[in-house]
Amino acid sequence: TESLTVGELAKKLRKEPAEIIKKLFSLGIMATINQDLDKDTIELICSEYNVEVEEKIVIDETNFETIEEVDQPQDLQERPPVVTIMGHVDHGKTTLLDAIRSTNVVAGEAGGITQHIGAYQVEIKGKKITFLDTPGHAAFTTMRARGAQITDITILVVAADDGVMPQTVEAISHAKAANVPIIVAVNKIDKENANLDRIKQELTEYGLVAEEWGGETIFCPLSAKQRKGIEELLEYILLVAEVQELKANPNKRARGTVIEAELDKGKGPVARVLVQHGTLKIGDPIVVGAAFGRVRAMVNDKGRRIKEAGPSTPIEITGLNDVPQAGDQFMVFEDEKKARAIGEVRASKLRESERRANTRVSLDDLFQHI
Ligand code: GDP
Ligand code: MG
């Protein structure tokens, strides 16, 4: 029901067109029988007759957003939280990511070569946490701009000797806009001029009030450099995750988001992805953004080849015909033929939108020279 004419609507409602026109008039809308009515007006008229308008979602498999997934509650299982680290430059994001990664080498996996795949997992108290490896706002903002929401929790790093800075404020507004809970990591607590209370005070102005001050925000003092307070931070993350009740259905075809991708000389196109729903398996026919193929190999963050990956698992995959983009969605389809067909339609749509964008740019260029 995108639009109907007055005549068509009258027919559907089994009313005389004149009656509908009168009704419209009483609502302040002048209309003729052949006039197109928009969705809101149609709904308004229908409600006058106590008729409910059913939204019909047209499934277009080349548009992943229209492919709805309804999971039964009993099919949902707990999944690890996906965490992003943000904060002002030099406040210690990279040091913290390194500290977390090395603090928590999973028993039995020691010796596994860590591999950069855009994200990594650590385990604490038998529970996993996934960290996006790109500190700063780039990953978060590009992905959000492309409609991908992958973060469950944000760690806001604030240096205890420096306080709230412009990028701190920016990070807070990004997290709030995305409705992602914030845990404040007050870093560099080892420094002589570190002042935890000052940080708490400054952040109250941005709506982040410490629990011990009657608010709802967890402040975790730590030293990323001396690797102190890291376990506490991880435990706080689990606490917040528990409240969020993060769940996914692992028993279906996989779906998720590209964290980064590149063309590797030896391996061809590689995509580092986060599985968000279902389980991705070797051999799965897949569409990733506008690329397609079969999952040839999967490598986890420890550099191990794996055969399948469930919700919240970051992995690197190969086997695609092309390099997708960060923020692209991926989906597994029932067979390779279908994946190829859908991938090809998506690729041509992408080319078309790029062509249009280029045309616009060159027109702008043209006008600049006039
Ligand atoms: P980023 O820009 O947020 O990624 O910050 P970095 O992790 O690169 O850290 C910036 C500087 O702060 C580096 O020189 C770090 O060694 C230092 N640094 C990071 N964490 C700590 C800490 O806990 N204590 C102290 N004293 N220095 C730290
Ligand atoms: Mg850094």
Short mmCIF file of C-alpha atoms and ligand atoms in Angstrom, two decimals:
data_model
loop_
_atom_site.label_atom_id
_atom_site.label_comp_id
_atom_site.label_asym_id
_atom_site.label_seq_id
_atom_site.Cartn_x
_atom_site.Cartn_y
_atom_site.Cartn_z
CA THR A 1 0.00 0.00 0.00
CA GLU A 2 2.48 2.67 -1.10
CA SER A 3 -0.24 4.72 -2.77
CA LEU A 4 -3.80 4.37 -4.01
CA THR A 5 -6.10 6.72 -5.84
CA VAL A 6 -9.30 7.90 -4.16
CA GLY A 7 -11.26 5.64 -6.53
CA GLU A 8 -9.14 2.59 -5.72
CA LEU A 9 -9.39 3.20 -1.99
CA ALA A 10 -13.19 3.58 -2.24
CA LYS A 11 -13.39 0.26 -4.04
CA LYS A 12 -11.28 -1.48 -1.40
CA LEU A 13 -13.43 -0.05 1.37
CA ARG A 14 -16.62 -0.84 -0.59
CA LYS A 15 -17.72 2.78 -0.42
CA GLU A 16 -18.80 5.32 -3.01
CA PRO A 17 -15.92 7.54 -4.18
CA ALA A 18 -18.07 10.58 -3.40
CA GLU A 19 -18.26 9.50 0.22
CA ILE A 20 -14.48 9.21 0.44
CA ILE A 21 -14.08 12.61 -1.17
CA LYS A 22 -16.48 14.05 1.40
CA LYS A 23 -14.60 12.37 4.20
CA LEU A 24 -11.35 13.80 2.90
CA PHE A 25 -12.93 17.20 2.67
CA SER A 26 -14.05 16.99 6.30
CA LEU A 27 -10.42 16.25 7.15
CA GLY A 28 -9.35 19.31 5.23
CA ILE A 29 -8.10 17.49 2.16
CA MET A 30 -9.40 18.48 -1.28
CA ALA A 31 -9.24 15.51 -3.63
CA THR A 32 -10.55 14.21 -6.92
CA ILE A 33 -11.34 10.60 -7.77
CA ASN A 34 -8.06 10.02 -9.60
CA GLN A 35 -5.90 11.62 -7.02
CA ASP A 36 -3.12 9.58 -5.46
CA LEU A 37 -3.29 9.34 -1.70
CA ASP A 38 -0.19 8.80 0.39
CA LYS A 39 0.15 6.15 3.04
CA ASP A 40 -0.71 8.44 5.95
CA THR A 41 -3.88 9.70 4.33
CA ILE A 42 -4.94 6.16 3.44
CA GLU A 43 -4.42 5.13 7.05
CA LEU A 44 -6.37 8.14 8.26
CA ILE A 45 -9.37 7.31 6.06
CA CYS A 46 -9.21 3.65 6.98
CA SER A 47 -9.20 4.47 10.66
CA GLU A 48 -12.38 6.51 10.09
CA TYR A 49 -13.99 3.27 8.97
CA ASN A 50 -12.28 1.22 11.66
CA VAL A 51 -10.27 -0.65 9.07
CA GLU A 52 -6.73 -1.61 9.94
CA VAL A 53 -4.07 -1.22 7.31
CA GLU A 54 -1.70 -4.15 7.24
CA GLU A 55 1.88 -3.36 6.43
CA LYS A 56 3.08 -5.64 3.70
CA ILE A 57 6.82 -6.00 3.69
CA VAL A 58 8.03 -6.95 0.27
CA ILE A 59 10.94 -9.34 0.59
CA ASP A 60 13.69 -8.55 -1.84
CA GLU A 61 16.55 -10.94 -1.26
CA THR A 62 19.02 -8.54 -2.84
CA ASN A 63 18.16 -6.11 -0.06
CA PHE A 64 19.16 -7.80 3.19
CA GLU A 65 17.16 -5.37 5.29
CA THR A 66 13.94 -6.79 3.93
CA ILE A 67 14.85 -10.32 4.95
CA GLU A 68 13.24 -10.55 8.31
CA GLU A 69 14.37 -12.97 10.91
CA VAL A 70 12.03 -14.11 13.57
CA ASP A 71 13.60 -16.27 16.23
CA GLN A 72 11.56 -18.17 18.74
CA PRO A 73 12.63 -17.37 22.32
CA GLN A 74 13.64 -21.00 22.88
CA ASP A 75 16.07 -20.83 19.95
CA LEU A 76 18.01 -17.93 21.43
CA GLN A 77 21.24 -18.50 23.30
CA GLU A 78 23.52 -16.21 25.23
CA ARG A 79 26.23 -14.63 23.10
CA PRO A 80 29.40 -12.70 24.01
CA PRO A 81 29.18 -8.89 24.15
CA VAL A 82 30.89 -6.92 21.38
CA VAL A 83 32.88 -4.06 22.84
CA THR A 84 34.38 -0.91 21.28
CA ILE A 85 37.03 1.26 22.89
CA MET A 86 36.78 5.00 22.35
CA GLY A 87 38.35 8.10 23.82
CA HIS A 88 40.61 11.06 23.20
CA VAL A 89 43.92 10.63 21.39
CA ASP A 90 46.78 9.55 23.68
CA HIS A 91 44.46 8.61 26.51
CA GLY A 92 45.56 5.00 26.14
CA LYS A 93 43.15 3.15 23.81
CA THR A 94 45.83 1.17 22.00
CA THR A 95 47.68 0.37 25.22
CA LEU A 96 44.43 -0.82 26.79
CA LEU A 97 43.55 -3.03 23.82
CA ASP A 98 47.02 -4.57 23.99
CA ALA A 99 46.77 -5.04 27.74
CA ILE A 100 43.41 -6.77 27.48
CA ARG A 101 44.62 -9.02 24.71
CA SER A 102 47.73 -10.18 26.55
CA THR A 103 46.18 -10.39 30.03
CA ASN A 104 43.81 -12.94 28.83
CA VAL A 105 45.31 -15.60 26.71
CA VAL A 106 42.84 -18.43 26.96
CA ALA A 107 44.24 -21.45 28.74
CA GLY A 108 45.27 -24.11 26.27
CA GLU A 109 45.47 -21.55 23.52
CA ALA A 110 48.70 -20.07 24.81
CA GLY A 111 51.24 -20.11 22.04
CA GLY A 112 48.60 -19.53 19.43
CA ILE A 113 49.88 -16.74 17.25
CA THR A 114 47.59 -13.77 17.55
CA GLN A 115 46.46 -12.55 14.21
CA HIS A 116 45.09 -9.17 13.33
CA ILE A 117 41.56 -9.79 12.11
CA GLY A 118 39.95 -6.51 13.20
CA ALA A 119 38.64 -7.90 16.45
CA TYR A 120 39.62 -10.40 19.10
CA GLN A 121 38.10 -12.41 21.90
CA VAL A 122 39.19 -12.89 25.47
CA GLU A 123 37.76 -15.18 28.08
CA ILE A 124 37.13 -14.44 31.72
CA LYS A 125 35.30 -16.64 34.23
CA GLY A 126 34.43 -18.97 31.38
CA LYS A 127 32.74 -16.21 29.39
CA LYS A 128 33.92 -14.63 26.19
CA ILE A 129 34.11 -10.94 25.31
CA THR A 130 34.71 -9.69 21.76
CA PHE A 131 36.71 -6.50 21.30
CA LEU A 132 36.78 -4.47 18.14
CA ASP A 133 40.43 -3.91 17.48
CA THR A 134 40.23 -0.51 15.87
CA PRO A 135 40.56 2.07 18.56
CA GLY A 136 39.12 5.48 17.92
CA HIS A 137 35.91 6.41 16.33
CA ALA A 138 36.53 5.53 12.71
CA ALA A 139 35.19 1.99 12.79
CA PHE A 140 32.25 2.93 14.93
CA THR A 141 31.20 5.91 12.85
CA THR A 142 31.72 4.42 9.39
CA MET A 143 29.76 1.38 10.36
CA ARG A 144 26.98 3.36 11.92
CA ALA A 145 26.86 5.59 8.87
CA ARG A 146 26.32 2.46 6.81
CA GLY A 147 23.57 1.28 9.10
CA ALA A 148 25.56 -1.44 10.79
CA GLN A 149 25.29 -1.61 14.51
CA ILE A 150 27.66 -4.11 15.96
CA THR A 151 28.70 -2.65 19.31
CA ASP A 152 26.95 -3.69 22.51
CA ILE A 153 29.11 -1.78 24.99
CA THR A 154 31.53 1.14 24.71
CA ILE A 155 34.57 1.59 26.90
CA LEU A 156 35.28 5.29 27.19
CA VAL A 157 38.95 5.75 28.00
CA VAL A 158 39.73 8.97 29.87
CA ALA A 159 43.26 9.73 31.06
CA ALA A 160 43.17 10.53 34.76
CA ASP A 161 45.82 13.22 34.33
CA ASP A 162 44.13 14.94 31.41
CA GLY A 163 40.37 14.76 31.84
CA VAL A 164 37.52 15.25 29.41
CA MET A 165 38.75 16.37 25.99
CA PRO A 166 36.98 17.06 22.65
CA GLN A 167 37.15 13.47 21.40
CA THR A 168 35.90 12.27 24.77
CA VAL A 169 32.77 14.34 24.26
CA GLU A 170 32.45 13.15 20.67
CA ALA A 171 32.69 9.54 21.80
CA ILE A 172 29.96 10.07 24.37
CA SER A 173 27.62 11.53 21.79
CA HIS A 174 28.30 8.66 19.35
CA ALA A 175 27.57 6.07 22.02
CA LYS A 176 24.44 7.88 23.15
CA ALA A 177 23.15 8.26 19.60
CA ALA A 178 23.63 4.53 19.10
CA ASN A 179 22.08 3.77 22.46
CA VAL A 180 25.15 1.84 23.56
CA PRO A 181 25.95 1.72 27.29
CA ILE A 182 29.22 3.32 28.38
CA ILE A 183 31.72 2.05 30.92
CA VAL A 184 34.29 4.69 31.84
CA ALA A 185 37.86 3.42 32.05
CA VAL A 186 39.81 6.03 33.96
CA ASN A 187 43.29 5.29 32.66
CA LYS A 188 46.80 6.29 33.76
CA ILE A 189 45.79 6.06 37.39
CA ASP A 190 49.47 5.31 38.08
CA LYS A 191 50.40 8.89 37.28
CA GLU A 192 51.22 11.26 40.10
CA ASN A 193 48.74 13.90 39.01
CA ALA A 194 45.95 11.39 38.38
CA ASN A 195 42.65 12.55 39.80
CA LEU A 196 39.77 10.10 39.66
CA ASP A 197 37.26 12.40 41.34
CA ARG A 198 37.97 15.18 38.87
CA ILE A 199 37.12 12.84 35.99
CA LYS A 200 33.91 11.76 37.71
CA GLN A 201 33.03 15.39 38.31
CA GLU A 202 33.72 16.44 34.71
CA LEU A 203 31.69 13.59 33.25
CA THR A 204 28.58 14.35 35.31
CA GLU A 205 28.14 17.28 32.92
CA TYR A 206 27.67 14.78 30.13
CA GLY A 207 25.15 12.68 31.97
CA LEU A 208 27.66 10.07 33.12
CA VAL A 209 27.21 9.94 36.86
CA ALA A 210 29.20 7.39 38.81
CA GLU A 211 27.28 4.68 40.65
CA GLU A 212 28.94 5.66 43.92
CA TRP A 213 27.62 9.18 43.35
CA GLY A 214 24.08 7.97 42.87
CA GLY A 215 24.26 7.56 39.10
CA GLU A 216 24.29 4.56 36.80
CA THR A 217 27.71 4.70 35.18
CA ILE A 218 30.51 2.33 36.08
CA PHE A 219 33.88 4.04 36.50
CA CYS A 220 36.80 1.66 36.45
CA PRO A 221 40.18 3.11 37.47
CA LEU A 222 43.07 1.35 35.77
CA SER A 223 46.55 1.55 34.39
CA ALA A 224 46.75 0.10 30.92
CA LYS A 225 50.51 0.54 30.96
CA GLN A 226 51.06 -1.28 34.26
CA ARG A 227 48.25 -3.69 33.42
CA LYS A 228 46.38 -2.99 36.60
CA GLY A 229 42.62 -3.02 36.84
CA ILE A 230 42.16 -4.90 33.57
CA GLU A 231 40.40 -7.91 35.10
CA GLU A 232 38.04 -5.64 36.98
CA LEU A 233 37.17 -3.90 33.73
CA LEU A 234 36.46 -7.25 32.07
CA GLU A 235 34.22 -8.24 34.97
CA TYR A 236 32.32 -4.97 34.70
CA ILE A 237 31.81 -5.67 31.00
CA LEU A 238 30.30 -9.07 31.84
CA LEU A 239 28.05 -7.39 34.38
CA VAL A 240 26.71 -4.87 31.86
CA ALA A 241 26.34 -7.63 29.25
CA GLU A 242 24.31 -9.69 31.67
CA VAL A 243 21.87 -6.84 32.17
CA GLN A 244 21.55 -6.47 28.39
CA GLU A 245 20.67 -10.18 28.01
CA LEU A 246 22.50 -10.43 24.70
CA LYS A 247 21.22 -13.39 22.74
CA ALA A 248 21.32 -14.87 19.26
CA ASN A 249 20.17 -18.00 17.48
CA PRO A 250 23.28 -20.02 16.56
CA ASN A 251 21.31 -22.68 14.69
CA LYS A 252 20.64 -21.02 11.39
CA ARG A 253 22.41 -19.62 8.36
CA ALA A 254 24.91 -16.96 9.33
CA ARG A 255 24.54 -13.24 9.01
CA GLY A 256 26.86 -10.45 10.12
CA THR A 257 29.01 -7.46 9.30
CA VAL A 258 32.37 -6.78 7.66
CA ILE A 259 34.86 -5.14 10.02
CA GLU A 260 37.52 -4.69 7.36
CA ALA A 261 38.51 -6.20 4.03
CA GLU A 262 41.44 -6.18 1.67
CA LEU A 263 42.99 -7.82 -1.32
CA ASP A 264 45.75 -10.15 -0.18
CA LYS A 265 48.38 -11.08 -2.73
CA GLY A 266 48.36 -14.73 -1.85
CA LYS A 267 44.86 -15.32 -0.51
CA GLY A 268 42.87 -13.04 -2.81
CA PRO A 269 39.99 -11.03 -1.33
CA VAL A 270 39.85 -11.45 2.45
CA ALA A 271 37.04 -10.19 4.64
CA ARG A 272 37.31 -9.87 8.39
CA VAL A 273 33.82 -10.26 9.66
CA LEU A 274 31.80 -10.50 12.80
CA VAL A 275 29.19 -13.23 12.85
CA GLN A 276 26.06 -11.80 14.48
CA HIS A 277 23.40 -14.44 13.85
CA GLY A 278 23.62 -18.11 13.10
CA THR A 279 26.78 -20.10 12.53
CA LEU A 280 29.13 -19.62 9.60
CA LYS A 281 30.67 -22.79 8.20
CA ILE A 282 33.35 -23.71 5.71
CA GLY A 283 31.76 -24.16 2.29
CA ASP A 284 28.80 -21.87 2.99
CA PRO A 285 27.53 -20.02 -0.11
CA ILE A 286 27.80 -16.40 0.91
CA VAL A 287 27.10 -12.85 -0.25
CA VAL A 288 29.25 -10.19 1.41
CA GLY A 289 28.25 -6.67 0.43
CA ALA A 290 28.42 -6.89 -3.35
CA ALA A 291 30.84 -9.82 -3.37
CA PHE A 292 29.94 -13.49 -3.35
CA GLY A 293 31.50 -16.92 -3.17
CA ARG A 294 31.90 -19.91 -0.96
CA VAL A 295 33.69 -19.73 2.37
CA ARG A 296 36.98 -21.40 1.50
CA ALA A 297 38.83 -20.95 4.78
CA MET A 298 38.15 -19.37 8.15
CA VAL A 299 40.83 -18.17 10.54
CA ASN A 300 40.18 -16.94 14.07
CA ASP A 301 41.96 -14.24 16.09
CA LYS A 302 44.47 -16.79 17.39
CA GLY A 303 45.54 -17.57 13.84
CA ARG A 304 43.84 -20.97 13.94
CA ARG A 305 41.91 -22.44 11.07
CA ILE A 306 38.39 -23.18 12.21
CA LYS A 307 35.45 -24.93 10.60
CA GLU A 308 32.59 -22.92 12.05
CA ALA A 309 31.95 -19.68 13.92
CA GLY A 310 28.89 -18.74 15.99
CA PRO A 311 27.40 -15.41 17.11
CA SER A 312 29.82 -12.64 18.20
CA THR A 313 32.83 -14.50 16.75
CA PRO A 314 35.27 -12.44 14.68
CA ILE A 315 36.90 -14.35 11.82
CA GLU A 316 38.76 -13.85 8.61
CA ILE A 317 37.25 -15.52 5.56
CA THR A 318 38.49 -16.15 2.05
CA GLY A 319 36.77 -17.44 -1.06
CA LEU A 320 35.09 -14.26 -2.32
CA ASN A 321 35.17 -12.99 -5.90
CA ASP A 322 35.75 -9.38 -4.83
CA VAL A 323 36.74 -7.18 -1.89
CA PRO A 324 33.76 -5.92 0.14
CA GLN A 325 33.74 -2.76 2.29
CA ALA A 326 33.80 -2.20 6.04
CA GLY A 327 30.25 -2.05 7.32
CA ASP A 328 28.89 -4.32 4.57
CA GLN A 329 26.45 -6.99 5.65
CA PHE A 330 26.94 -10.62 4.80
CA MET A 331 24.40 -13.39 4.45
CA VAL A 332 24.59 -17.08 3.75
CA PHE A 333 22.20 -18.51 1.16
CA GLU A 334 21.00 -22.02 0.46
CA ASP A 335 23.18 -22.64 -2.57
CA GLU A 336 25.98 -21.13 -4.58
CA LYS A 337 23.80 -20.37 -7.58
CA LYS A 338 21.56 -18.19 -5.48
CA ALA A 339 24.48 -16.48 -3.77
CA ARG A 340 25.96 -15.69 -7.17
CA ALA A 341 22.69 -14.34 -8.56
CA ILE A 342 22.12 -12.12 -5.54
CA GLY A 343 25.73 -11.01 -5.46
CA GLU A 344 25.59 -10.02 -9.11
CA VAL A 345 22.44 -7.94 -8.65
CA ARG A 346 24.00 -6.23 -5.64
CA ALA A 347 27.20 -5.57 -7.57
CA SER A 348 25.34 -3.96 -10.43
CA LYS A 349 23.29 -1.85 -8.01
CA LEU A 350 26.53 -0.74 -6.37
CA ARG A 351 28.09 0.15 -9.74
CA GLU A 352 24.98 2.11 -10.62
CA SER A 353 25.02 4.11 -7.37
CA GLU A 354 28.75 4.75 -7.75
CA ARG A 355 28.17 5.92 -11.31
CA ARG A 356 25.48 8.31 -10.10
CA ALA A 357 27.72 9.60 -7.32
CA ASN A 358 30.47 10.19 -9.88
CA THR A 359 28.11 12.04 -12.16
CA ARG A 360 27.14 14.31 -9.32
CA VAL A 361 30.73 15.02 -8.48
CA SER A 362 31.64 15.86 -12.05
CA LEU A 363 28.62 18.16 -12.36
CA ASP A 364 29.76 19.96 -9.23
CA ASP A 365 33.22 20.21 -10.73
CA LEU A 366 31.71 21.60 -13.89
CA PHE A 367 29.83 24.30 -12.06
CA GLN A 368 32.90 25.25 -10.12
CA HIS A 369 34.60 26.18 -13.36
CA ILE A 370 31.80 28.27 -14.74
P1 GDP B 1 45.75 6.19 22.15
O1 GDP B 1 46.10 7.33 21.26
O2 GDP B 1 44.50 6.48 22.91
O3 GDP B 1 45.71 4.88 21.45
O4 GDP B 1 46.88 6.14 23.29
P2 GDP B 1 48.11 5.14 23.42
O5 GDP B 1 47.67 3.81 23.89
O6 GDP B 1 48.92 5.20 22.18
O7 GDP B 1 48.89 5.82 24.64
C1 GDP B 1 49.39 7.13 24.57
C2 GDP B 1 50.56 7.27 25.53
O8 GDP B 1 50.12 7.09 26.86
C3 GDP B 1 51.64 6.21 25.30
O9 GDP B 1 52.89 6.82 25.47
C4 GDP B 1 51.37 5.21 26.40
O10 GDP B 1 52.53 4.52 26.78
C5 GDP B 1 50.85 6.07 27.51
N1 GDP B 1 49.97 5.34 28.40
C6 GDP B 1 48.92 4.56 28.05
N2 GDP B 1 48.34 4.03 29.14
C7 GDP B 1 49.05 4.48 30.21
C8 GDP B 1 48.94 4.27 31.63
O11 GDP B 1 48.09 3.57 32.14
N3 GDP B 1 49.83 4.94 32.41
C9 GDP B 1 50.80 5.75 31.89
N4 GDP B 1 51.63 6.34 32.74
N5 GDP B 1 50.93 5.94 30.57
C10 GDP B 1 50.08 5.32 29.73
MG MG B 2 46.08 4.53 19.42
#
